[in-house]
């Protein structure tokens, strides 16, 4: 059993914003959900219309839209128009981080037309798509062909551009790496208006390796070619409960997908673990299965995608009571198993939305669009969530996953925790994130000579002290977590609310190649740097100008 002790905290006095958050469900039910459903329907019609067009027509429209971007970008006057960014509204981004850099003067470039699947090449096993194509759209298009992107991020609304410029992971990432690792080529509009195609081995290979994690600060991504894989109609999913302390749960999780004897036949197609308490978790492993296998007598099929179904994380939790079990889920429904309840965030947004009566009557309206939730929350509620809520991902070496969970427990006490492994490749060019030096010589569980196995520890929910009505300093907890991450060679996706100063940001990430490409491709003075784009708080004209002037010098900190 766990021997972790959480600190005793005094009770916190409630203020007005607590009640605004408590009764926010009224706005969500009567405003956010109906409007969300209309937006989803409109997007579905647009995606359907796009799919009906010929590939030739889609390509022609793409070329015309790229020319518009280039023309608009060349019309910018650097002296008076400010730094360049997309015209997307600040609240539309999927993530907790406030896009406050747009409060400073900036030059907007509209990329809203770039949401078409341009081509699915079954011979090359490549999908060529525009940056605003989202996961729901691409899986709806490819799954009927028994094809899929190698990594399909769970939430429908996550876009290709966001996942490449930022961070994306799925249960298949222990085989294929992060979403950006599955990209074959990128079409990019540079600061001077040039349109280039970057691959691993052409003249723009340095740009290819610099774009992931750069948050769109090197150029505008206007198309990407992404690896496809063959799939089957169902996912055969095994749910296995596990009990012990957090380090023991971490070891059981590693054993679920990284066999100690190295036998590749024991490695599943999909991996995911949810830790429900400091002593209980459920390991899930999946393998693709044909329709014929799934429908054999005695096999259980779970159509998880129906609106009235129990939320997936609660369904998986049932294994703690009934023991290990196996079922078959239609593959596309499995890919998006966390969409309807936004992992478990839906429980905080609508406390009763997991009840049978709501699921049957209004479950078809779920999920609310994250962008609308942000647009309707107001400044006070937004600040409350920054202090009293946690949405973080910790990319930690697999062998340290138990330590990471113990640290999160002591600082935040957030449950459930989401565990998902991914390969971090040793690339020819050292990118912003990279494996530990000499990892290949240690032969640790899950590692290969060319990639170190990492794990995403997803920390999404209200901390235990907040749920108990105790005092909690969210900024301090995140700061402590980030310092632990730096000391343990971990990485934090930039969508999260960060307390990192510039020195610590470049202690966590490697700046050398990124800064080299910023200068080489003219991004300095055109696009804001990734630190200033990601940092917490508003950006002023003076701060942006100083940041761009200082970029000529090395901004990253020396190793300590």
Coordinates of C-alpha atoms in Angstrom, one line a residue:
X1 CA 0.0 0.0 0.0
X2 CA 1.1 3.6 -0.5
X3 CA 2.9 5.3 2.4
X4 CA 2.7 8.8 0.8
X5 CA 1.6 11.5 3.1
X6 CA -0.2 14.6 1.8
X7 CA 0.4 17.9 3.7
X8 CA -2.3 19.2 6.1
X9 CA -3.8 22.4 4.7
X10 CA -6.1 24.9 6.3
X11 CA -9.7 25.3 5.0
X12 CA -10.2 27.9 2.3
X13 CA -12.9 30.6 2.6
X14 CA -15.3 30.6 -0.4
X15 CA -15.6 33.7 -2.5
X16 CA -17.9 34.7 -5.3
X17 CA -16.0 33.0 -8.0
X18 CA -16.4 29.6 -6.3
X19 CA -20.1 29.9 -6.7
X20 CA -19.7 31.0 -10.4
X21 CA -17.8 27.8 -11.0
X22 CA -20.2 25.7 -9.0
X23 CA -23.2 26.8 -11.0
X24 CA -21.5 27.2 -14.3
X25 CA -23.3 24.1 -15.5
X26 CA -26.4 26.4 -16.1
X27 CA -24.5 28.3 -18.8
X28 CA -23.0 25.1 -20.2
X29 CA -26.4 23.3 -20.6
X30 CA -28.4 26.2 -21.9
X31 CA -25.8 28.0 -24.0
X32 CA -22.6 26.0 -24.6
X33 CA -24.0 22.6 -25.4
X34 CA -26.7 23.8 -27.9
X35 CA -24.2 26.2 -29.7
X36 CA -21.6 23.4 -29.7
X37 CA -23.9 21.0 -31.4
X38 CA -24.7 23.5 -34.1
X39 CA -21.0 24.2 -34.7
X40 CA -20.3 20.4 -34.8
X41 CA -23.1 20.0 -37.3
X42 CA -21.8 22.9 -39.5
X43 CA -18.3 21.5 -39.4
X44 CA -19.6 18.0 -40.3
X45 CA -21.5 19.4 -43.3
X46 CA -18.3 21.3 -44.4
X47 CA -16.2 18.1 -44.0
X48 CA -18.7 16.1 -46.0
X49 CA -18.8 18.7 -48.8
X50 CA -15.0 18.7 -48.9
X51 CA -14.9 14.9 -49.1
X52 CA -17.2 15.0 -52.1
X53 CA -14.9 17.2 -54.1
X54 CA -12.3 15.6 -56.4
X55 CA -8.7 15.5 -55.2
X56 CA -7.8 17.7 -58.2
X57 CA -10.3 20.4 -57.1
X58 CA -9.1 20.2 -53.5
X59 CA -5.5 20.7 -54.6
X60 CA -6.4 23.6 -56.8
X61 CA -8.2 25.3 -53.9
X62 CA -5.2 24.6 -51.7
X63 CA -2.8 26.2 -54.2
X64 CA -5.0 29.3 -54.5
X65 CA -5.3 29.7 -50.7
X66 CA -1.5 29.4 -50.4
X67 CA -1.1 32.2 -52.9
X68 CA -3.4 34.4 -50.8
X69 CA -1.4 33.8 -47.7
X70 CA 1.9 34.6 -49.5
X71 CA 0.4 37.8 -51.0
X72 CA -1.0 38.9 -47.7
X73 CA 2.3 38.2 -45.9
X74 CA 4.3 40.1 -48.4
X75 CA 2.0 43.1 -47.9
X76 CA 3.1 43.4 -44.3
X77 CA 5.0 46.5 -43.2
X78 CA 7.3 45.3 -40.4
X79 CA 7.7 48.8 -38.9
X80 CA 4.0 49.3 -38.2
X81 CA 2.2 46.1 -38.5
X82 CA 3.7 44.1 -35.6
X83 CA 4.6 40.4 -35.5
X84 CA 2.8 37.9 -37.6
X85 CA 0.3 35.4 -36.2
X86 CA -2.8 33.5 -37.4
X87 CA -6.2 35.2 -37.3
X88 CA -7.7 32.5 -35.1
X89 CA -9.4 34.0 -32.0
X90 CA -7.4 33.5 -28.8
X91 CA -10.1 31.4 -27.1
X92 CA -10.3 28.9 -30.0
X93 CA -7.2 26.9 -29.1
X94 CA -7.8 23.6 -27.4
X95 CA -5.8 23.9 -24.1
X96 CA -5.6 25.8 -20.9
X97 CA -2.9 28.2 -21.9
X98 CA -4.3 31.7 -22.7
X99 CA -3.2 32.9 -26.1
X100 CA -2.4 36.3 -24.6
X101 CA 0.3 37.2 -27.1
X102 CA -2.4 38.3 -29.4
X103 CA -3.3 41.2 -27.1
X104 CA -0.1 43.0 -28.3
X105 CA -0.1 44.5 -31.8
X106 CA 0.1 41.8 -34.5
X107 CA -0.4 41.2 -38.2
X108 CA -3.1 38.5 -38.8
X109 CA -2.9 35.9 -41.5
X110 CA -6.1 33.9 -42.1
X111 CA -5.6 30.2 -42.4
X112 CA -9.3 29.2 -41.8
X113 CA -9.7 27.8 -45.3
X114 CA -7.0 25.1 -44.7
X115 CA -9.2 22.3 -43.5
X116 CA -9.2 19.8 -46.4
X117 CA -7.9 16.3 -46.8
X118 CA -6.0 16.7 -50.0
X119 CA -5.1 13.2 -50.8
X120 CA -5.0 9.6 -49.4
X121 CA -2.2 7.7 -51.3
X122 CA -2.7 4.0 -50.6
X123 CA 0.5 3.1 -52.5
X124 CA 2.8 5.4 -50.5
X125 CA 0.6 5.0 -47.4
X126 CA 0.5 8.7 -47.0
X127 CA -2.3 11.1 -46.1
X128 CA -1.7 14.7 -47.3
X129 CA -3.8 17.1 -45.3
X130 CA -4.1 20.8 -44.4
X131 CA -3.4 22.0 -40.9
X132 CA -7.0 22.5 -39.7
X133 CA -8.0 19.0 -40.5
X134 CA -8.9 17.5 -37.1
X135 CA -8.7 13.9 -35.8
X136 CA -12.4 13.3 -36.0
X137 CA -12.5 14.4 -39.7
X138 CA -9.5 12.3 -40.7
X139 CA -10.6 9.1 -38.9
X140 CA -14.1 9.4 -40.4
X141 CA -12.4 9.6 -43.9
X142 CA -9.8 6.8 -43.5
X143 CA -11.3 4.2 -41.2
X144 CA -13.9 2.9 -43.8
X145 CA -10.8 2.1 -45.9
X146 CA -9.2 0.1 -43.1
X147 CA -6.6 2.8 -43.0
X148 CA -5.6 5.2 -40.2
X149 CA -2.9 7.7 -39.2
X150 CA -0.3 5.9 -37.2
X151 CA -1.0 8.2 -34.3
X152 CA -4.6 9.4 -33.8
X153 CA -4.9 11.8 -30.9
X154 CA -8.0 11.0 -28.8
X155 CA -10.0 14.2 -28.9
X156 CA -11.9 14.9 -32.1
X157 CA -11.1 18.7 -32.2
X158 CA -7.4 18.4 -32.1
X159 CA -5.9 19.6 -35.4
X160 CA -3.0 18.4 -37.5
X161 CA -1.3 21.8 -37.3
X162 CA -1.6 21.9 -33.6
X163 CA -0.3 18.4 -33.1
X164 CA 2.7 19.0 -35.4
X165 CA 3.7 22.4 -34.2
X166 CA 3.0 21.4 -30.6
X167 CA 2.5 18.0 -29.2
X168 CA 0.3 14.9 -29.8
X169 CA 0.3 11.4 -28.4
X170 CA -1.9 8.3 -28.5
X171 CA -1.9 4.7 -27.3
X172 CA 0.1 3.7 -30.4
X173 CA 2.9 6.1 -29.6
X174 CA 5.0 3.3 -28.0
X175 CA 5.4 2.0 -31.5
X176 CA 5.4 5.2 -33.7
X177 CA 6.5 8.0 -31.4
X178 CA 4.7 11.4 -31.0
X179 CA 2.3 12.7 -33.8
X180 CA 5.1 14.8 -35.3
X181 CA 7.3 11.7 -35.6
X182 CA 4.8 10.2 -38.1
X183 CA 5.1 13.2 -40.5
X184 CA 6.8 12.6 -43.8
X185 CA 6.8 16.1 -45.2
X186 CA 5.7 19.6 -44.4
X187 CA 4.7 22.4 -46.7
X188 CA 5.6 25.7 -45.0
X189 CA 5.2 29.4 -45.9
X190 CA 8.3 31.2 -44.6
X191 CA 8.6 34.7 -43.3
X192 CA 9.7 36.1 -46.7
X193 CA 6.8 34.4 -48.5
X194 CA 8.7 31.4 -49.9
X195 CA 6.8 28.2 -50.0
X196 CA 9.0 25.2 -49.2
X197 CA 8.6 21.4 -48.7
X198 CA 10.6 20.1 -45.8
X199 CA 11.5 16.4 -45.4
X200 CA 14.0 14.5 -43.3
X201 CA 16.5 14.3 -46.2
X202 CA 16.1 17.3 -48.5
X203 CA 17.6 20.8 -48.4
X204 CA 15.1 21.9 -45.7
X205 CA 15.7 19.0 -43.4
X206 CA 16.9 21.4 -40.7
X207 CA 13.5 23.1 -40.8
X208 CA 11.7 19.7 -40.8
X209 CA 13.3 18.9 -37.4
X210 CA 12.8 22.4 -36.0
X211 CA 9.1 22.7 -36.5
X212 CA 7.7 20.3 -33.9
X213 CA 7.3 22.0 -30.5
X214 CA 7.9 25.4 -32.2
X215 CA 4.3 26.6 -31.8
X216 CA 4.2 28.0 -35.3
X217 CA 7.1 30.4 -34.7
X218 CA 9.1 29.4 -37.7
X219 CA 6.6 29.8 -40.5
X220 CA 3.0 28.9 -41.5
X221 CA 2.4 25.1 -41.9
X222 CA -0.1 24.9 -44.8
X223 CA 0.0 21.1 -45.6
X224 CA 1.6 17.9 -44.2
X225 CA 2.1 14.4 -45.5
X226 CA 1.5 11.9 -42.7
X227 CA 2.1 8.2 -42.4
X228 CA -0.8 5.8 -42.7
X229 CA -1.1 2.2 -41.4
X230 CA -3.4 -0.7 -42.2
X231 CA -6.0 -1.4 -39.5
X232 CA -8.9 -3.7 -38.8
X233 CA -12.5 -3.0 -37.9
X234 CA -12.2 -3.6 -34.1
X235 CA -9.9 -3.1 -31.2
X236 CA -9.7 -6.2 -28.9
X237 CA -9.2 -4.5 -25.5
X238 CA -8.1 -6.2 -22.3
X239 CA -8.7 -4.5 -19.0
X240 CA -6.5 -5.6 -16.2
X241 CA -6.8 -4.2 -12.7
X242 CA -3.7 -3.7 -10.6
X243 CA -3.1 -2.7 -6.9
X244 CA 0.0 -1.6 -5.0
X245 CA 1.8 1.7 -4.3
X246 CA 2.5 4.2 -7.0
X247 CA 5.9 2.7 -7.9
X248 CA 4.5 -0.8 -8.1
X249 CA 1.7 0.5 -10.3
X250 CA 4.3 2.2 -12.5
X251 CA 6.1 -1.1 -12.9
X252 CA 3.0 -3.0 -13.7
X253 CA 2.2 -0.4 -16.4
X254 CA 5.6 -0.8 -17.9
X255 CA 5.3 -4.6 -17.9
X256 CA 1.9 -4.3 -19.8
X257 CA 3.6 -3.1 -23.0
X258 CA 7.3 -3.6 -22.7
X259 CA 8.0 -7.3 -22.1
X260 CA 11.2 -7.8 -20.0
X261 CA 12.3 -10.6 -22.3
X262 CA 12.0 -8.3 -25.4
X263 CA 9.6 -10.6 -27.2
X264 CA 8.0 -8.4 -29.9
X265 CA 5.0 -10.7 -30.1
X266 CA 4.0 -9.6 -26.6
X267 CA 3.9 -5.9 -27.6
X268 CA 0.3 -4.7 -28.1
X269 CA -1.0 -2.3 -30.7
X270 CA -2.4 0.1 -28.2
X271 CA -1.5 0.9 -24.5
X272 CA -3.2 3.1 -21.9
X273 CA -3.3 3.0 -18.1
X274 CA -5.5 5.0 -15.7
X275 CA -4.5 5.4 -12.1
X276 CA -7.6 6.0 -10.0
X277 CA -6.2 6.2 -6.5
X278 CA -2.7 6.1 -5.0
X279 CA -3.1 2.3 -4.8
X280 CA -5.3 1.3 -7.7
X281 CA -5.1 1.4 -11.5
X282 CA -6.4 -0.3 -14.6
X283 CA -4.0 -1.3 -17.4
X284 CA -5.5 -1.5 -20.9
X285 CA -3.9 -3.1 -23.9
X286 CA -5.4 -3.4 -27.3
X287 CA -4.8 -5.3 -30.6
X288 CA -6.5 -4.8 -33.9
X289 CA -9.1 -7.5 -34.6
X290 CA -11.2 -8.3 -37.7
X291 CA -15.0 -8.1 -37.8
X292 CA -15.2 -11.8 -38.2
X293 CA -13.2 -12.4 -35.0
X294 CA -15.2 -9.8 -33.0
X295 CA -18.5 -11.3 -33.9
X296 CA -17.6 -14.8 -33.0
X297 CA -20.0 -16.4 -30.5
X298 CA -19.1 -15.5 -26.9
X299 CA -17.2 -12.3 -27.7
X300 CA -18.5 -9.1 -26.2
X301 CA -18.8 -6.0 -28.5
X302 CA -19.0 -2.6 -26.8
X303 CA -20.2 0.2 -29.1
X304 CA -18.6 2.8 -27.0
X305 CA -19.4 5.6 -29.4
X306 CA -23.1 5.7 -28.6
X307 CA -24.1 8.8 -26.7
X308 CA -25.8 6.9 -23.9
X309 CA -22.9 4.7 -23.1
X310 CA -21.1 5.0 -19.7
X311 CA -18.1 7.3 -20.0
X312 CA -15.0 5.4 -20.9
X313 CA -12.9 6.1 -17.9
X314 CA -15.7 5.0 -15.6
X315 CA -16.3 1.9 -17.7
X316 CA -12.7 1.0 -17.4
X317 CA -12.8 1.6 -13.7
X318 CA -15.3 -1.2 -13.3
X319 CA -12.4 -3.7 -13.8
X320 CA -11.4 -2.8 -10.2
X321 CA -14.6 -4.6 -9.0
X322 CA -15.2 -7.3 -11.6
X323 CA -11.6 -8.2 -12.4
X324 CA -9.9 -8.7 -15.8
X325 CA -12.1 -8.7 -18.8
X326 CA -11.9 -8.5 -22.6
X327 CA -14.2 -6.8 -25.1
X328 CA -14.2 -5.6 -28.7
X329 CA -14.7 -1.9 -29.6
X330 CA -15.2 -0.6 -33.2
X331 CA -11.8 0.9 -34.0
X332 CA -12.9 4.5 -34.7
X333 CA -15.0 4.5 -31.6
X334 CA -12.0 3.3 -29.6
X335 CA -9.8 6.1 -31.1
X336 CA -12.1 8.7 -29.8
X337 CA -13.1 7.0 -26.5
X338 CA -12.2 10.1 -24.4
X339 CA -13.9 12.7 -26.6
X340 CA -17.4 12.6 -25.1
X341 CA -16.3 13.2 -21.5
X342 CA -13.1 15.1 -22.3
X343 CA -11.2 12.4 -20.4
X344 CA -12.8 13.1 -17.0
X345 CA -13.0 16.9 -17.2
X346 CA -16.7 16.5 -18.1
X347 CA -17.4 15.5 -14.5
X348 CA -16.3 19.0 -13.3
X349 CA -18.0 20.9 -16.1
X350 CA -21.3 19.0 -15.7
X351 CA -21.3 17.0 -12.4
X352 CA -24.4 15.0 -13.4
X353 CA -23.6 14.4 -17.0
X354 CA -22.3 10.9 -16.3
X355 CA -25.7 9.8 -14.8
X356 CA -27.9 7.5 -16.9
X357 CA -30.8 9.9 -17.2
X358 CA -28.6 12.7 -18.6
X359 CA -26.7 10.4 -20.9
X360 CA -29.9 9.0 -22.4
X361 CA -31.6 12.4 -22.8
X362 CA -28.9 14.9 -23.5
X363 CA -25.7 12.8 -23.9
X364 CA -25.9 13.3 -27.7
X365 CA -25.0 17.0 -27.1
X366 CA -21.7 16.1 -25.5
X367 CA -19.0 17.2 -25.6
X368 CA -19.1 20.9 -25.2
X369 CA -16.6 22.6 -27.4
X370 CA -13.5 23.6 -25.4
X371 CA -13.3 26.9 -27.3
X372 CA -16.9 27.8 -26.2
X373 CA -16.1 26.9 -22.6
X374 CA -13.2 29.3 -22.7
X375 CA -15.2 32.0 -24.5
X376 CA -17.9 32.0 -21.8
X377 CA -15.9 31.6 -18.7
X378 CA -14.9 35.3 -18.1
X379 CA -11.7 36.6 -16.6
X380 CA -12.4 35.7 -13.0
X381 CA -13.3 32.1 -13.8
X382 CA -10.3 31.8 -16.1
X383 CA -8.0 32.9 -13.3
X384 CA -9.7 30.5 -10.9
X385 CA -9.0 27.6 -13.2
X386 CA -5.4 28.6 -13.4
X387 CA -5.0 28.5 -9.7
X388 CA -7.5 25.8 -8.7
X389 CA -7.3 23.4 -11.6
X390 CA -4.5 21.3 -13.2
X391 CA -4.1 20.4 -16.8
X392 CA -0.6 19.2 -17.3
X393 CA 1.3 16.5 -19.2
X394 CA 4.6 15.3 -18.0
X395 CA 6.8 13.6 -20.6
X396 CA 9.0 11.5 -18.3
X397 CA 11.5 8.6 -19.0
X398 CA 9.6 5.3 -18.5
X399 CA 11.9 4.2 -15.6
X400 CA 11.0 7.3 -13.6
X401 CA 7.2 7.1 -14.0
X402 CA 6.7 5.9 -10.4
X403 CA 8.7 8.8 -9.1
X404 CA 6.7 11.2 -11.3
X405 CA 3.4 9.9 -9.9
X406 CA 4.6 10.2 -6.3
X407 CA 5.7 13.8 -6.9
X408 CA 2.3 14.7 -8.5
X409 CA 0.6 13.1 -5.6
X410 CA 2.5 15.1 -3.0
X411 CA 2.2 18.4 -4.8
X412 CA -1.3 18.2 -6.4
X413 CA -3.1 14.9 -5.4
X414 CA -4.9 14.7 -8.7
X415 CA -6.8 11.5 -9.8
X416 CA -7.3 9.8 -12.2
X417 CA -3.9 10.0 -13.8
X418 CA -3.5 9.0 -17.5
X419 CA -0.4 7.0 -18.5
X420 CA 0.5 6.7 -22.2
X421 CA 4.0 5.6 -23.4
X422 CA 5.8 7.0 -26.4
X423 CA 9.2 6.6 -28.1
X424 CA 11.5 9.6 -28.1
X425 CA 13.8 9.1 -31.1
X426 CA 17.5 9.8 -31.3
X427 CA 17.4 12.0 -34.4
X428 CA 20.4 13.2 -36.6
X429 CA 19.7 16.8 -35.4
X430 CA 19.2 17.5 -31.7
X431 CA 15.7 19.0 -31.5
X432 CA 13.9 20.9 -28.7
X433 CA 13.2 17.6 -26.9
X434 CA 15.6 14.7 -26.9
X435 CA 16.5 11.5 -25.1
X436 CA 18.8 11.3 -22.1
X437 CA 22.5 11.2 -23.1
X438 CA 23.8 7.6 -23.3
X439 CA 20.3 6.0 -22.8
X440 CA 21.2 3.3 -25.4
X441 CA 23.9 1.9 -23.1
X442 CA 21.7 1.3 -20.1
X443 CA 19.3 -1.2 -21.9
X444 CA 16.4 -0.1 -19.7
X445 CA 12.9 -1.6 -20.1
X446 CA 11.2 -0.3 -23.3
X447 CA 14.3 1.3 -24.8
X448 CA 15.9 0.5 -28.1
X449 CA 19.2 1.6 -29.6
X450 CA 17.4 4.3 -31.6
X451 CA 14.7 5.5 -29.1
X452 CA 14.2 6.0 -25.4
X453 CA 10.8 5.0 -24.0
X454 CA 9.0 7.9 -22.3
X455 CA 5.6 8.1 -20.7
X456 CA 3.1 10.9 -20.7
X457 CA 1.7 11.3 -17.2
X458 CA -1.6 13.2 -17.9
X459 CA -2.7 15.3 -14.9
X460 CA -6.1 16.7 -15.6
X461 CA -8.6 17.6 -12.8
X462 CA -9.1 19.6 -9.7
X463 CA -6.5 18.8 -7.0
X464 CA -7.5 16.9 -3.9
X465 CA -7.1 20.0 -1.6
X466 CA -9.5 22.0 -3.8
X467 CA -12.1 19.3 -3.8
X468 CA -11.9 19.2 0.0
X469 CA -12.2 22.9 0.3
X470 CA -8.6 23.5 1.5
X471 CA -6.1 26.1 0.5
X472 CA -4.1 25.4 -2.6
X473 CA -1.5 27.4 -4.4
X474 CA -1.7 26.3 -8.0
X475 CA 1.1 28.5 -9.3
X476 CA 3.5 27.2 -6.6
X477 CA 2.5 23.5 -7.3
X478 CA 3.1 24.0 -11.1
X479 CA 6.4 25.7 -10.4
X480 CA 7.6 22.9 -8.2
X481 CA 6.5 20.3 -10.7
X482 CA 8.4 22.1 -13.5
X483 CA 11.5 22.3 -11.4
X484 CA 11.3 18.5 -10.8
X485 CA 10.8 18.0 -14.5
X486 CA 13.9 20.0 -15.4
X487 CA 16.0 18.0 -12.9
X488 CA 14.7 14.7 -14.2
X489 CA 15.0 15.3 -18.0
X490 CA 11.2 15.6 -18.5
X491 CA 9.3 17.9 -20.9
X492 CA 6.1 19.9 -20.6
X493 CA 3.8 20.5 -23.6
X494 CA 3.4 24.2 -24.2
X495 CA -0.4 24.1 -24.3
X496 CA -0.4 23.9 -20.5
X497 CA -0.3 26.9 -18.1
X498 CA 3.4 27.3 -17.3
X499 CA 5.3 29.1 -14.6
X500 CA 8.7 28.8 -16.3
X501 CA 10.8 31.9 -16.7
X502 CA 13.0 32.1 -19.8
X503 CA 16.1 30.6 -18.3
X504 CA 14.2 27.6 -17.0
X505 CA 12.3 27.2 -20.3
X506 CA 15.6 26.8 -22.1
X507 CA 16.9 24.4 -19.4
X508 CA 13.9 22.2 -20.1
X509 CA 14.1 22.5 -23.9
X510 CA 17.1 22.7 -26.2
X511 CA 17.3 26.0 -28.1
X512 CA 20.3 25.7 -30.3
X513 CA 18.8 24.2 -33.4
X514 CA 15.5 26.2 -33.0
X515 CA 17.3 29.5 -32.8
X516 CA 19.6 28.6 -35.7
X517 CA 16.5 28.0 -37.9
X518 CA 14.8 31.2 -36.6
X519 CA 17.7 33.2 -37.9
X520 CA 18.3 31.2 -41.1
X521 CA 14.6 31.4 -42.2
X522 CA 13.9 35.0 -41.2
X523 CA 11.5 34.3 -38.4
X524 CA 13.2 36.8 -36.1
X525 CA 11.3 40.0 -36.3
X526 CA 8.4 38.3 -38.0
X527 CA 7.2 35.6 -35.7
X528 CA 7.3 35.7 -31.9
X529 CA 9.7 33.3 -30.2
X530 CA 8.3 30.2 -28.7
X531 CA 9.0 31.1 -25.1
X532 CA 7.2 34.5 -25.4
X533 CA 4.3 32.9 -27.3
X534 CA 3.9 30.2 -24.6
X535 CA 4.6 32.1 -21.4
X536 CA 1.9 32.9 -18.9
X537 CA 0.4 36.4 -18.8
X538 CA -0.2 39.2 -21.2
X539 CA 2.4 40.4 -23.6
X540 CA 3.0 44.1 -24.0
X541 CA 4.4 45.9 -27.1
X542 CA 7.5 46.8 -25.1
X543 CA 8.0 43.2 -23.9
X544 CA 7.6 41.8 -27.4
X545 CA 10.0 44.3 -28.9
X546 CA 12.6 43.6 -26.2
X547 CA 12.2 39.8 -26.7
X548 CA 12.8 40.1 -30.5
X549 CA 15.8 42.4 -30.0
X550 CA 17.3 40.0 -27.5
X551 CA 16.9 37.0 -29.7
X552 CA 20.1 37.9 -31.6
X553 CA 21.9 36.7 -28.5
X554 CA 21.7 33.1 -27.1
X555 CA 18.5 33.0 -25.1
X556 CA 18.9 29.5 -23.7
X557 CA 20.6 29.0 -20.3
X558 CA 23.8 27.3 -19.7
X559 CA 23.7 23.8 -18.4
X560 CA 23.7 23.7 -14.6

